[in-house]
mmCIF file of C-alpha atoms in Angstrom:
data_model
loop_
_atom_site.group_PDB
_atom_site.id
_atom_site.type_symbol
_atom_site.label_atom_id
_atom_site.label_comp_id
_atom_site.label_asym_id
_atom_site.label_seq_id
_atom_site.Cartn_x
_atom_site.Cartn_y
_atom_site.Cartn_z
ATOM 1 C CA UNK A 17 79.338 -108.187 -132.660
ATOM 2 C CA UNK A 18 81.809 -109.660 -130.205
ATOM 3 C CA UNK A 19 79.158 -111.077 -128.025
ATOM 4 C CA UNK A 20 77.328 -112.660 -130.890
ATOM 5 C CA UNK A 21 80.612 -114.283 -132.038
ATOM 6 C CA UNK A 22 81.121 -115.516 -128.557
ATOM 7 C CA UNK A 23 77.654 -116.995 -128.512
ATOM 8 C CA UNK A 24 78.186 -118.621 -131.801
ATOM 9 C CA UNK A 25 81.310 -120.262 -130.407
ATOM 10 C CA UNK A 26 79.478 -121.388 -127.432
ATOM 11 C CA UNK A 27 76.888 -122.947 -129.764
ATOM 12 C CA UNK A 28 79.486 -124.691 -131.805
ATOM 13 C CA UNK A 29 81.119 -126.097 -128.695
ATOM 14 C CA UNK A 30 77.967 -127.935 -127.751
ATOM 15 C CA UNK A 31 77.809 -130.638 -130.333
ATOM 16 C CA UNK A 32 74.317 -131.726 -129.482
ATOM 17 C CA UNK A 33 73.104 -128.090 -129.875
ATOM 18 C CA UNK A 34 74.677 -127.743 -133.327
ATOM 19 C CA UNK A 35 73.005 -130.882 -134.338
ATOM 20 C CA UNK A 36 69.712 -129.527 -133.211
ATOM 21 C CA UNK A 37 70.448 -126.403 -135.114
ATOM 22 C CA UNK A 38 71.145 -128.021 -138.375
ATOM 23 C CA UNK A 39 67.969 -130.052 -138.041
ATOM 24 C CA UNK A 40 65.726 -127.147 -137.412
ATOM 25 C CA UNK A 41 67.176 -124.443 -139.624
ATOM 26 C CA UNK A 42 70.279 -122.501 -140.484
ATOM 27 C CA UNK A 43 69.626 -119.351 -138.576
ATOM 28 C CA UNK A 44 68.749 -118.947 -134.968
ATOM 29 C CA UNK A 45 68.299 -116.265 -132.326
ATOM 30 C CA UNK A 46 71.181 -116.586 -129.938
ATOM 31 C CA UNK A 47 69.939 -115.281 -126.581
ATOM 32 C CA UNK A 48 68.219 -118.324 -125.077
ATOM 33 C CA UNK A 49 68.891 -119.202 -121.424
ATOM 34 C CA UNK A 50 70.834 -122.284 -122.134
ATOM 35 C CA UNK A 51 73.451 -120.404 -124.181
ATOM 36 C CA UNK A 52 74.257 -118.081 -121.281
ATOM 37 C CA UNK A 53 75.970 -120.626 -119.100
ATOM 38 C CA UNK A 54 79.712 -120.036 -119.216
ATOM 39 C CA UNK A 55 80.532 -123.625 -118.046
ATOM 40 C CA UNK A 56 79.586 -126.779 -119.977
ATOM 41 C CA UNK A 57 78.534 -129.825 -118.099
ATOM 42 C CA UNK A 58 77.889 -132.879 -120.137
ATOM 43 C CA UNK A 59 74.648 -134.622 -119.223
ATOM 44 C CA UNK A 60 74.532 -138.422 -118.976
ATOM 45 C CA UNK A 61 73.198 -140.243 -121.927
ATOM 46 C CA UNK A 62 69.919 -141.125 -120.256
ATOM 47 C CA UNK A 63 68.506 -137.676 -119.949
ATOM 48 C CA UNK A 64 70.076 -136.408 -123.125
ATOM 49 C CA UNK A 65 66.953 -136.932 -125.139
ATOM 50 C CA UNK A 66 64.820 -135.178 -122.649
ATOM 51 C CA UNK A 67 67.249 -132.188 -122.734
ATOM 52 C CA UNK A 68 67.276 -132.033 -126.466
ATOM 53 C CA UNK A 69 63.430 -132.058 -126.557
ATOM 54 C CA UNK A 70 63.383 -129.272 -123.966
ATOM 55 C CA UNK A 71 65.792 -127.336 -126.028
ATOM 56 C CA UNK A 72 63.695 -127.794 -129.119
ATOM 57 C CA UNK A 73 60.704 -126.472 -127.297
ATOM 58 C CA UNK A 74 62.767 -123.521 -126.142
ATOM 59 C CA UNK A 75 63.966 -122.929 -129.674
ATOM 60 C CA UNK A 76 60.367 -123.008 -130.923
ATOM 61 C CA UNK A 77 59.311 -120.519 -128.205
ATOM 62 C CA UNK A 78 62.014 -118.118 -129.377
ATOM 63 C CA UNK A 79 61.004 -118.464 -133.062
ATOM 64 C CA UNK A 80 57.435 -117.707 -132.176
ATOM 65 C CA UNK A 81 58.366 -114.667 -130.163
ATOM 66 C CA UNK A 82 60.488 -113.313 -133.048
ATOM 67 C CA UNK A 83 57.712 -114.066 -135.484
ATOM 68 C CA UNK A 84 55.167 -112.374 -133.412
ATOM 69 C CA UNK A 85 57.310 -109.287 -133.091
ATOM 70 C CA UNK A 86 57.860 -109.223 -136.797
ATOM 71 C CA UNK A 87 54.111 -109.663 -137.540
ATOM 72 C CA UNK A 88 53.275 -106.720 -135.182
ATOM 73 C CA UNK A 89 56.148 -104.663 -136.688
ATOM 74 C CA UNK A 90 57.508 -104.056 -133.225
ATOM 75 C CA UNK A 91 61.071 -105.100 -134.125
ATOM 76 C CA UNK A 92 62.289 -101.466 -134.479
ATOM 77 C CA UNK A 93 65.387 -100.612 -136.408
ATOM 78 C CA UNK A 94 67.159 -103.497 -138.024
ATOM 79 C CA UNK A 95 70.771 -103.984 -138.783
ATOM 80 C CA UNK A 96 72.530 -106.476 -141.060
ATOM 81 C CA UNK A 97 76.130 -107.549 -141.901
ATOM 82 C CA UNK A 98 76.405 -107.842 -145.646
ATOM 83 C CA UNK A 99 79.270 -109.203 -147.753
ATOM 84 C CA UNK A 100 79.974 -106.757 -150.597
ATOM 85 C CA UNK A 101 82.943 -106.843 -152.971
ATOM 86 C CA UNK A 102 85.019 -108.969 -150.702
ATOM 87 C CA UNK A 103 84.404 -106.917 -147.534
ATOM 88 C CA UNK A 104 81.894 -107.135 -144.729
ATOM 89 C CA UNK A 105 79.898 -104.100 -143.703
ATOM 90 C CA UNK A 106 77.609 -103.673 -140.664
ATOM 91 C CA UNK A 107 74.781 -101.596 -141.951
ATOM 92 C CA UNK A 108 71.443 -100.126 -140.879
ATOM 93 C CA UNK A 109 68.964 -98.067 -142.904
ATOM 94 C CA UNK A 110 70.358 -94.632 -143.713
ATOM 95 C CA UNK A 111 74.061 -95.717 -143.722
ATOM 96 C CA UNK A 112 76.630 -94.792 -146.304
ATOM 97 C CA UNK A 113 79.256 -97.387 -147.338
ATOM 98 C CA UNK A 114 82.017 -97.169 -149.854
ATOM 99 C CA UNK A 115 83.247 -99.814 -152.288
ATOM 100 C CA UNK A 116 86.829 -99.424 -153.362
ATOM 101 C CA UNK A 117 88.049 -100.230 -156.822
ATOM 102 C CA UNK A 118 86.191 -100.874 -160.081
ATOM 103 C CA UNK A 119 82.600 -101.758 -159.677
ATOM 104 C CA UNK A 120 80.112 -101.567 -162.608
ATOM 105 C CA UNK A 121 76.914 -100.171 -161.067
ATOM 106 C CA UNK A 122 76.389 -96.415 -161.798
ATOM 107 C CA UNK A 123 74.805 -93.487 -160.014
ATOM 108 C CA UNK A 124 71.095 -93.737 -159.344
ATOM 109 C CA UNK A 125 70.961 -97.573 -159.572
ATOM 110 C CA UNK A 126 68.831 -99.212 -156.969
ATOM 111 C CA UNK A 127 70.326 -102.622 -155.943
ATOM 112 C CA UNK A 128 69.562 -105.381 -153.471
ATOM 113 C CA UNK A 129 72.366 -106.646 -151.416
ATOM 114 C CA UNK A 130 71.870 -110.377 -151.294
ATOM 115 C CA UNK A 131 74.809 -111.814 -149.288
ATOM 116 C CA UNK A 132 73.424 -111.189 -145.962
ATOM 117 C CA UNK A 133 75.476 -112.883 -143.215
ATOM 118 C CA UNK A 134 73.625 -111.584 -140.153
ATOM 119 C CA UNK A 135 70.514 -109.595 -139.472
ATOM 120 C CA UNK A 136 69.323 -108.300 -136.149
ATOM 121 C CA UNK A 137 67.080 -105.978 -134.083
ATOM 122 C CA UNK A 138 67.103 -104.916 -130.524
ATOM 123 C CA UNK A 139 65.794 -108.245 -129.197
ATOM 124 C CA UNK A 140 66.904 -110.910 -131.704
ATOM 125 C CA UNK A 141 69.657 -111.806 -134.098
ATOM 126 C CA UNK A 142 69.554 -114.031 -137.107
ATOM 127 C CA UNK A 143 72.858 -115.705 -137.929
ATOM 128 C CA UNK A 144 73.666 -117.201 -141.190
ATOM 129 C CA UNK A 145 75.981 -120.154 -141.684
ATOM 130 C CA UNK A 146 77.550 -118.390 -143.474
ATOM 131 C CA UNK A 147 74.663 -116.655 -145.290
ATOM 132 C CA UNK A 148 71.054 -116.438 -144.318
ATOM 133 C CA UNK A 149 68.344 -118.122 -146.251
ATOM 134 C CA UNK A 150 67.810 -116.497 -149.703
ATOM 135 C CA UNK A 151 64.785 -114.184 -149.481
ATOM 136 C CA UNK A 152 64.650 -114.042 -145.720
ATOM 137 C CA UNK A 153 66.148 -110.542 -145.425
ATOM 138 C CA UNK A 154 65.742 -107.836 -148.056
ATOM 139 C CA UNK A 155 68.459 -105.203 -148.087
ATOM 140 C CA UNK A 156 67.933 -102.361 -150.560
ATOM 141 C CA UNK A 157 70.506 -99.770 -151.461
ATOM 142 C CA UNK A 158 71.156 -96.823 -154.001
ATOM 143 C CA UNK A 159 74.326 -95.852 -155.593
ATOM 144 C CA UNK A 160 74.933 -92.159 -154.938
ATOM 145 C CA UNK A 161 78.402 -91.437 -155.991
ATOM 146 C CA UNK A 162 81.147 -92.787 -158.254
ATOM 147 C CA UNK A 163 84.332 -90.896 -157.901
ATOM 148 C CA UNK A 164 88.126 -91.167 -157.626
ATOM 149 C CA UNK A 165 90.090 -91.131 -154.469
ATOM 150 C CA UNK A 166 92.654 -88.450 -153.755
ATOM 151 C CA UNK A 167 95.995 -88.830 -155.494
ATOM 152 C CA UNK A 168 98.106 -91.385 -153.784
ATOM 153 C CA UNK A 169 101.837 -91.381 -154.169
ATOM 154 C CA UNK A 170 103.856 -94.501 -154.644
ATOM 155 C CA UNK A 171 107.373 -93.701 -153.863
ATOM 156 C CA UNK A 172 110.026 -96.373 -154.464
ATOM 157 C CA UNK A 173 113.740 -96.044 -153.808
ATOM 158 C CA UNK A 174 116.671 -98.326 -153.513
ATOM 159 C CA UNK A 175 119.734 -96.971 -151.801
ATOM 160 C CA UNK A 176 123.032 -96.930 -153.668
ATOM 161 C CA UNK A 177 121.417 -98.430 -156.712
ATOM 162 C CA UNK A 178 120.416 -95.232 -158.672
ATOM 163 C CA UNK A 179 116.805 -96.334 -158.494
ATOM 164 C CA UNK A 180 114.045 -93.980 -157.728
ATOM 165 C CA UNK A 181 110.403 -94.034 -158.902
ATOM 166 C CA UNK A 182 107.440 -91.827 -158.033
ATOM 167 C CA UNK A 183 104.070 -93.011 -159.311
ATOM 168 C CA UNK A 184 100.749 -91.356 -158.716
ATOM 169 C CA UNK A 185 97.476 -93.179 -158.812
ATOM 170 C CA UNK A 186 93.792 -92.545 -158.183
ATOM 171 C CA UNK A 187 91.450 -95.563 -157.804
ATOM 172 C CA UNK A 188 87.630 -95.532 -158.258
ATOM 173 C CA UNK A 189 85.368 -95.336 -155.224
ATOM 174 C CA UNK A 190 81.630 -95.903 -155.106
ATOM 175 C CA UNK A 191 79.316 -94.560 -152.440
ATOM 176 C CA UNK A 192 76.211 -96.531 -151.601
ATOM 177 C CA UNK A 193 73.294 -95.406 -149.386
ATOM 178 C CA UNK A 194 71.398 -98.163 -147.671
ATOM 179 C CA UNK A 195 67.622 -97.579 -148.105
ATOM 180 C CA UNK A 196 65.888 -100.340 -146.164
ATOM 181 C CA UNK A 197 66.458 -103.630 -144.329
ATOM 182 C CA UNK A 198 63.384 -105.824 -143.926
ATOM 183 C CA UNK A 199 62.661 -109.379 -142.801
ATOM 184 C CA UNK A 200 60.375 -110.772 -145.514
ATOM 185 C CA UNK A 201 59.384 -114.199 -144.141
ATOM 186 C CA UNK A 202 58.692 -116.069 -140.950
ATOM 187 C CA UNK A 203 62.052 -116.893 -139.250
ATOM 188 C CA UNK A 204 61.695 -120.670 -138.896
ATOM 189 C CA UNK A 205 60.104 -121.386 -142.258
ATOM 190 C CA UNK A 206 62.403 -121.081 -145.219
ATOM 191 C CA UNK A 207 60.489 -119.905 -148.324
ATOM 192 C CA UNK A 208 59.805 -122.188 -151.295
ATOM 193 C CA UNK A 209 60.640 -119.416 -153.862
ATOM 194 C CA UNK A 210 63.448 -116.956 -153.274
ATOM 195 C CA UNK A 211 63.147 -113.311 -154.338
ATOM 196 C CA UNK A 212 65.793 -113.601 -157.021
ATOM 197 C CA UNK A 213 65.865 -116.749 -159.159
ATOM 198 C CA UNK A 214 69.294 -115.986 -160.632
ATOM 199 C CA UNK A 215 71.147 -116.040 -157.287
ATOM 200 C CA UNK A 216 74.005 -118.359 -157.595
ATOM 201 C CA UNK A 217 75.452 -118.645 -154.119
ATOM 202 C CA UNK B 17 101.051 -94.555 -148.916
ATOM 203 C CA UNK B 18 103.417 -91.886 -148.040
ATOM 204 C CA UNK B 19 102.981 -89.542 -145.130
ATOM 205 C CA UNK B 20 102.438 -86.459 -147.334
ATOM 206 C CA UNK B 21 98.750 -87.339 -147.383
ATOM 207 C CA UNK B 22 98.484 -86.733 -143.692
ATOM 208 C CA UNK B 23 98.605 -83.101 -144.368
ATOM 209 C CA UNK B 24 95.819 -83.333 -146.946
ATOM 210 C CA UNK B 25 92.475 -82.184 -145.580
ATOM 211 C CA UNK B 26 90.624 -85.305 -144.408
ATOM 212 C CA UNK B 27 86.899 -86.010 -144.073
ATOM 213 C CA UNK B 28 84.386 -88.761 -143.428
ATOM 214 C CA UNK B 29 82.062 -90.108 -146.067
ATOM 215 C CA UNK B 30 78.944 -87.897 -146.249
ATOM 216 C CA UNK B 31 76.355 -87.356 -148.969
ATOM 217 C CA UNK B 32 75.011 -83.839 -149.531
ATOM 218 C CA UNK B 33 71.345 -83.195 -148.711
ATOM 219 C CA UNK B 34 70.630 -86.808 -147.674
ATOM 220 C CA UNK B 35 70.919 -87.767 -151.286
ATOM 221 C CA UNK B 36 69.619 -91.254 -152.040
ATOM 222 C CA UNK B 37 67.195 -91.580 -149.153
ATOM 223 C CA UNK B 38 64.054 -90.744 -151.050
ATOM 224 C CA UNK B 39 65.493 -90.591 -154.617
ATOM 225 C CA UNK B 40 68.721 -89.822 -156.211
ATOM 226 C CA UNK B 41 69.451 -86.368 -157.519
ATOM 227 C CA UNK B 42 72.357 -85.785 -159.868
ATOM 228 C CA UNK B 43 74.565 -83.302 -158.124
ATOM 229 C CA UNK B 44 76.276 -81.808 -161.166
ATOM 230 C CA UNK B 45 74.479 -78.664 -162.337
ATOM 231 C CA UNK B 46 76.700 -77.036 -164.967
ATOM 232 C CA UNK B 47 79.514 -78.122 -167.221
ATOM 233 C CA UNK B 48 81.647 -75.454 -169.083
ATOM 234 C CA UNK B 49 83.870 -76.450 -171.907
ATOM 235 C CA UNK B 50 86.447 -73.917 -172.987
ATOM 236 C CA UNK B 51 88.579 -74.515 -176.039
ATOM 237 C CA UNK B 52 90.440 -72.789 -178.940
ATOM 238 C CA UNK B 53 89.166 -73.046 -182.540
ATOM 239 C CA UNK B 54 92.606 -73.282 -184.133
ATOM 240 C CA UNK B 55 95.118 -74.611 -181.647
ATOM 241 C CA UNK B 56 96.195 -78.306 -181.793
ATOM 242 C CA UNK B 57 95.979 -78.774 -178.035
ATOM 243 C CA UNK B 58 92.150 -78.392 -178.377
ATOM 244 C CA UNK B 59 91.821 -80.942 -181.155
ATOM 245 C CA UNK B 60 90.397 -83.611 -178.863
ATOM 246 C CA UNK B 61 87.972 -81.204 -177.260
ATOM 247 C CA UNK B 62 86.824 -80.019 -180.737
ATOM 248 C CA UNK B 63 86.217 -83.583 -181.771
ATOM 249 C CA UNK B 64 84.323 -84.322 -178.567
ATOM 250 C CA UNK B 65 82.089 -81.280 -179.157
ATOM 251 C CA UNK B 66 81.389 -82.416 -182.707
ATOM 252 C CA UNK B 67 80.661 -86.096 -181.899
ATOM 253 C CA UNK B 68 79.591 -86.682 -178.268
ATOM 254 C CA UNK B 69 78.484 -83.455 -176.655
ATOM 255 C CA UNK B 70 74.961 -83.428 -178.023
ATOM 256 C CA UNK B 71 74.399 -87.073 -176.939
ATOM 257 C CA UNK B 72 75.743 -86.223 -173.455
ATOM 258 C CA UNK B 73 73.424 -83.190 -173.151
ATOM 259 C CA UNK B 74 70.404 -85.299 -174.272
ATOM 260 C CA UNK B 75 71.140 -88.086 -171.839
ATOM 261 C CA UNK B 76 71.426 -85.610 -168.962
ATOM 262 C CA UNK B 77 68.682 -83.147 -169.130
ATOM 263 C CA UNK B 78 69.462 -81.896 -165.555
ATOM 264 C CA UNK B 79 72.938 -80.650 -166.496
ATOM 265 C CA UNK B 80 73.448 -77.304 -168.276
ATOM 266 C CA UNK B 81 76.305 -77.390 -170.812
ATOM 267 C CA UNK B 82 78.156 -74.243 -171.837
ATOM 268 C CA UNK B 83 80.608 -74.188 -174.736
ATOM 269 C CA UNK B 84 82.973 -71.241 -174.794
ATOM 270 C CA UNK B 85 85.458 -70.657 -177.630
ATOM 271 C CA UNK B 86 88.550 -68.946 -176.179
ATOM 272 C CA UNK B 87 91.256 -67.914 -178.626
ATOM 273 C CA UNK B 88 94.774 -69.225 -177.977
ATOM 274 C CA UNK B 89 93.964 -70.892 -174.726
ATOM 275 C CA UNK B 90 94.210 -74.426 -173.419
ATOM 276 C CA UNK B 91 91.014 -76.531 -173.381
ATOM 277 C CA UNK B 92 89.414 -76.670 -169.948
ATOM 278 C CA UNK B 93 86.473 -78.620 -168.400
ATOM 279 C CA UNK B 94 84.759 -77.070 -165.364
ATOM 280 C CA UNK B 95 81.986 -78.672 -163.436
ATOM 281 C CA UNK B 96 79.760 -76.880 -160.917
ATOM 282 C CA UNK B 97 77.872 -78.691 -158.221
ATOM 283 C CA UNK B 98 74.622 -78.316 -156.205
ATOM 284 C CA UNK B 99 76.605 -77.732 -152.983
ATOM 285 C CA UNK B 100 78.577 -74.897 -154.468
ATOM 286 C CA UNK B 101 81.640 -76.917 -155.232
ATOM 287 C CA UNK B 102 83.565 -76.381 -158.448
ATOM 288 C CA UNK B 103 85.969 -78.864 -160.277
ATOM 289 C CA UNK B 104 88.488 -77.510 -162.781
ATOM 290 C CA UNK B 105 90.177 -79.931 -165.252
ATOM 291 C CA UNK B 106 92.865 -79.208 -167.683
ATOM 292 C CA UNK B 107 92.266 -81.095 -171.001
ATOM 293 C CA UNK B 108 95.463 -80.050 -172.851
ATOM 294 C CA UNK B 109 96.280 -82.550 -175.672
ATOM 295 C CA UNK B 110 93.692 -85.062 -174.335
ATOM 296 C CA UNK B 111 91.734 -87.159 -176.802
ATOM 297 C CA UNK B 112 87.977 -87.399 -177.373
ATOM 298 C CA UNK B 113 87.782 -90.594 -175.370
ATOM 299 C CA UNK B 114 89.721 -89.064 -172.451
ATOM 300 C CA UNK B 115 87.374 -86.091 -172.293
ATOM 301 C CA UNK B 116 84.334 -88.338 -172.352
ATOM 302 C CA UNK B 117 85.702 -90.268 -169.414
ATOM 303 C CA UNK B 118 86.441 -87.100 -167.407
ATOM 304 C CA UNK B 119 83.078 -85.524 -168.091
ATOM 305 C CA UNK B 120 81.422 -88.852 -166.965
ATOM 306 C CA UNK B 121 83.478 -88.595 -163.801
ATOM 307 C CA UNK B 122 82.262 -84.972 -163.263
ATOM 308 C CA UNK B 123 78.687 -86.172 -163.704
ATOM 309 C CA UNK B 124 78.977 -89.135 -161.269
ATOM 310 C CA UNK B 125 80.602 -87.332 -158.350
ATOM 311 C CA UNK B 126 79.044 -85.227 -155.673
ATOM 312 C CA UNK B 127 81.532 -82.444 -155.536
ATOM 313 C CA UNK B 128 85.242 -81.901 -156.055
ATOM 314 C CA UNK B 129 86.832 -85.114 -154.820
ATOM 315 C CA UNK B 130 90.593 -84.671 -155.325
ATOM 316 C CA UNK B 131 91.283 -82.453 -152.320
ATOM 317 C CA UNK B 132 89.883 -84.728 -149.591
ATOM 318 C CA UNK B 133 91.263 -87.805 -147.997
ATOM 319 C CA UNK B 134 88.616 -90.235 -146.713
ATOM 320 C CA UNK B 135 89.198 -91.471 -143.193
ATOM 321 C CA UNK B 136 86.455 -94.144 -143.066
ATOM 322 C CA UNK B 137 84.693 -96.316 -145.626
ATOM 323 C CA UNK B 138 81.410 -96.259 -143.602
ATOM 324 C CA UNK B 139 79.168 -93.721 -142.065
ATOM 325 C CA UNK B 140 76.263 -94.315 -139.805
ATOM 326 C CA UNK B 141 73.926 -92.231 -137.551
ATOM 327 C CA UNK B 142 73.070 -95.217 -135.429
ATOM 328 C CA UNK B 143 76.278 -96.910 -134.401
ATOM 329 C CA UNK B 144 74.725 -99.548 -132.142
ATOM 330 C CA UNK B 145 71.274 -101.079 -131.990
ATOM 331 C CA UNK B 146 71.641 -103.801 -129.406
ATOM 332 C CA UNK B 147 73.939 -101.661 -127.193
ATOM 333 C CA UNK B 148 77.648 -101.571 -126.925
ATOM 334 C CA UNK B 149 79.269 -104.795 -125.836
ATOM 335 C CA UNK B 150 80.553 -105.058 -122.276
ATOM 336 C CA UNK B 151 82.432 -108.063 -120.669
ATOM 337 C CA UNK B 152 79.340 -108.676 -118.547
ATOM 338 C CA UNK B 153 76.904 -108.975 -121.377
ATOM 339 C CA UNK B 154 74.964 -112.285 -121.464
ATOM 340 C CA UNK B 155 76.753 -113.743 -118.473
ATOM 341 C CA UNK B 156 74.855 -115.846 -116.034
ATOM 342 C CA UNK B 157 73.880 -114.030 -112.768
ATOM 343 C CA UNK B 158 75.800 -116.536 -110.654
ATOM 344 C CA UNK B 159 78.980 -114.595 -111.746
ATOM 345 C CA UNK B 160 77.865 -111.867 -109.374
ATOM 346 C CA UNK B 161 78.557 -114.018 -106.317
ATOM 347 C CA UNK B 162 82.012 -115.235 -107.325
ATOM 348 C CA UNK B 163 85.070 -113.676 -105.689
ATOM 349 C CA UNK B 164 87.943 -113.211 -108.018
ATOM 350 C CA UNK B 165 90.554 -114.426 -108.674
ATOM 351 C CA UNK B 166 88.812 -117.781 -108.702
ATOM 352 C CA UNK B 167 90.486 -121.029 -109.830
ATOM 353 C CA UNK B 168 87.292 -122.189 -111.671
ATOM 354 C CA UNK B 169 86.868 -119.096 -113.930
ATOM 355 C CA UNK B 170 90.424 -118.350 -114.713
ATOM 356 C CA UNK B 171 91.021 -121.577 -116.599
ATOM 357 C CA UNK B 172 90.201 -121.766 -120.272
ATOM 358 C CA UNK B 173 87.024 -123.619 -121.235
ATOM 359 C CA UNK B 174 88.559 -125.861 -123.832
ATOM 360 C CA UNK B 175 91.691 -127.409 -122.350
ATOM 361 C CA UNK B 176 92.488 -130.535 -124.173
ATOM 362 C CA UNK B 177 93.758 -133.640 -122.285
ATOM 363 C CA UNK B 178 97.522 -133.772 -122.517
ATOM 364 C CA UNK B 179 99.338 -136.985 -123.588
ATOM 365 C CA UNK B 180 100.680 -137.537 -120.095
ATOM 366 C CA UNK B 181 97.244 -137.267 -118.562
ATOM 367 C CA UNK B 182 95.938 -139.685 -121.132
ATOM 368 C CA UNK B 183 98.623 -142.232 -120.375
ATOM 369 C CA UNK B 184 98.045 -141.909 -116.632
ATOM 370 C CA UNK B 185 94.385 -142.502 -117.221
ATOM 371 C CA UNK B 186 95.080 -145.599 -119.346
ATOM 372 C CA UNK B 187 97.537 -146.810 -116.629
ATOM 373 C CA UNK B 188 94.882 -146.372 -113.913
ATOM 374 C CA UNK B 189 92.255 -148.310 -116.038
ATOM 375 C CA UNK B 190 94.717 -151.122 -116.485
ATOM 376 C CA UNK B 191 95.462 -151.256 -112.832
ATOM 377 C CA UNK B 192 91.824 -151.457 -111.947
ATOM 378 C CA UNK B 193 91.210 -154.384 -114.342
#
């Protein structure tokens, strides 16, 4: 995660790169050669266009590679970072995550987690800004348990004020099993129709 | 949270029998309701049995429901689970609605939950897919030839020009023109 964040920072530092990014699409694999240089040297304005063309070519090459891998199903195990109930979870198929507090879905419900912020495999990473294109990555999950936490004690005391309270509370917990993570489309072509029409974000 | 919970048994989130990977299986196998036919403390339980219990049993065909009248005893709700766990609940003086909520809780959980403190909100069998991060990850190979400490690499990448430097630059420019 940390190196991805670092790469993202490196990307944002290079203004011309960011521009290029926004033109092409919102997500990008972040292991190209030109991202790996630790020092930034600004090119003169004359060869800036050439450089940007080269970069675009390089980007396209990476997109093609990723798409090829996805088409051949050689990408292996995928992971994703999803935003769920105000928290971010790094998940991969077979994981168990827990949502704290009241949450309506009940046991046996099969849901799709749609706020995908990042998805990746061994060789590539798709980074959303902040979310990936709707319908690009499909994360499916099942609710397996709804229960209460252990009894938590809330002990309050004020000295010399004859004030002492002991409260006990148990809050609801929901356990979710991640079933599958799949990349549904080609990486550089955002789809005309999303999976879920009712998506609001 | 007070420290008393440090002595509570702790565990990590797990699901019994890989539940939910293929399909979901309800873990509750048996519910036993014990109550008294006369006593006032069983009033809610008796009402629950009259009004809601048949619906509950119809909605959950996988759960066996036992109803046991026990003379002069407090009403009790006991759930038994697929992994052998057993949860015992006292329902003295609780209302019909309360008992409905508790029985729903018994149905939705995987085993007795009150005795365990969870240490993590996440469980995975594959902690890393791209490999664990190291400081040398995605560095350019020229870093291999640098001898540390080096002036070049120990300065931050984004040092902004200070006001003094800016003024000096302006001064130099003016001098040139």
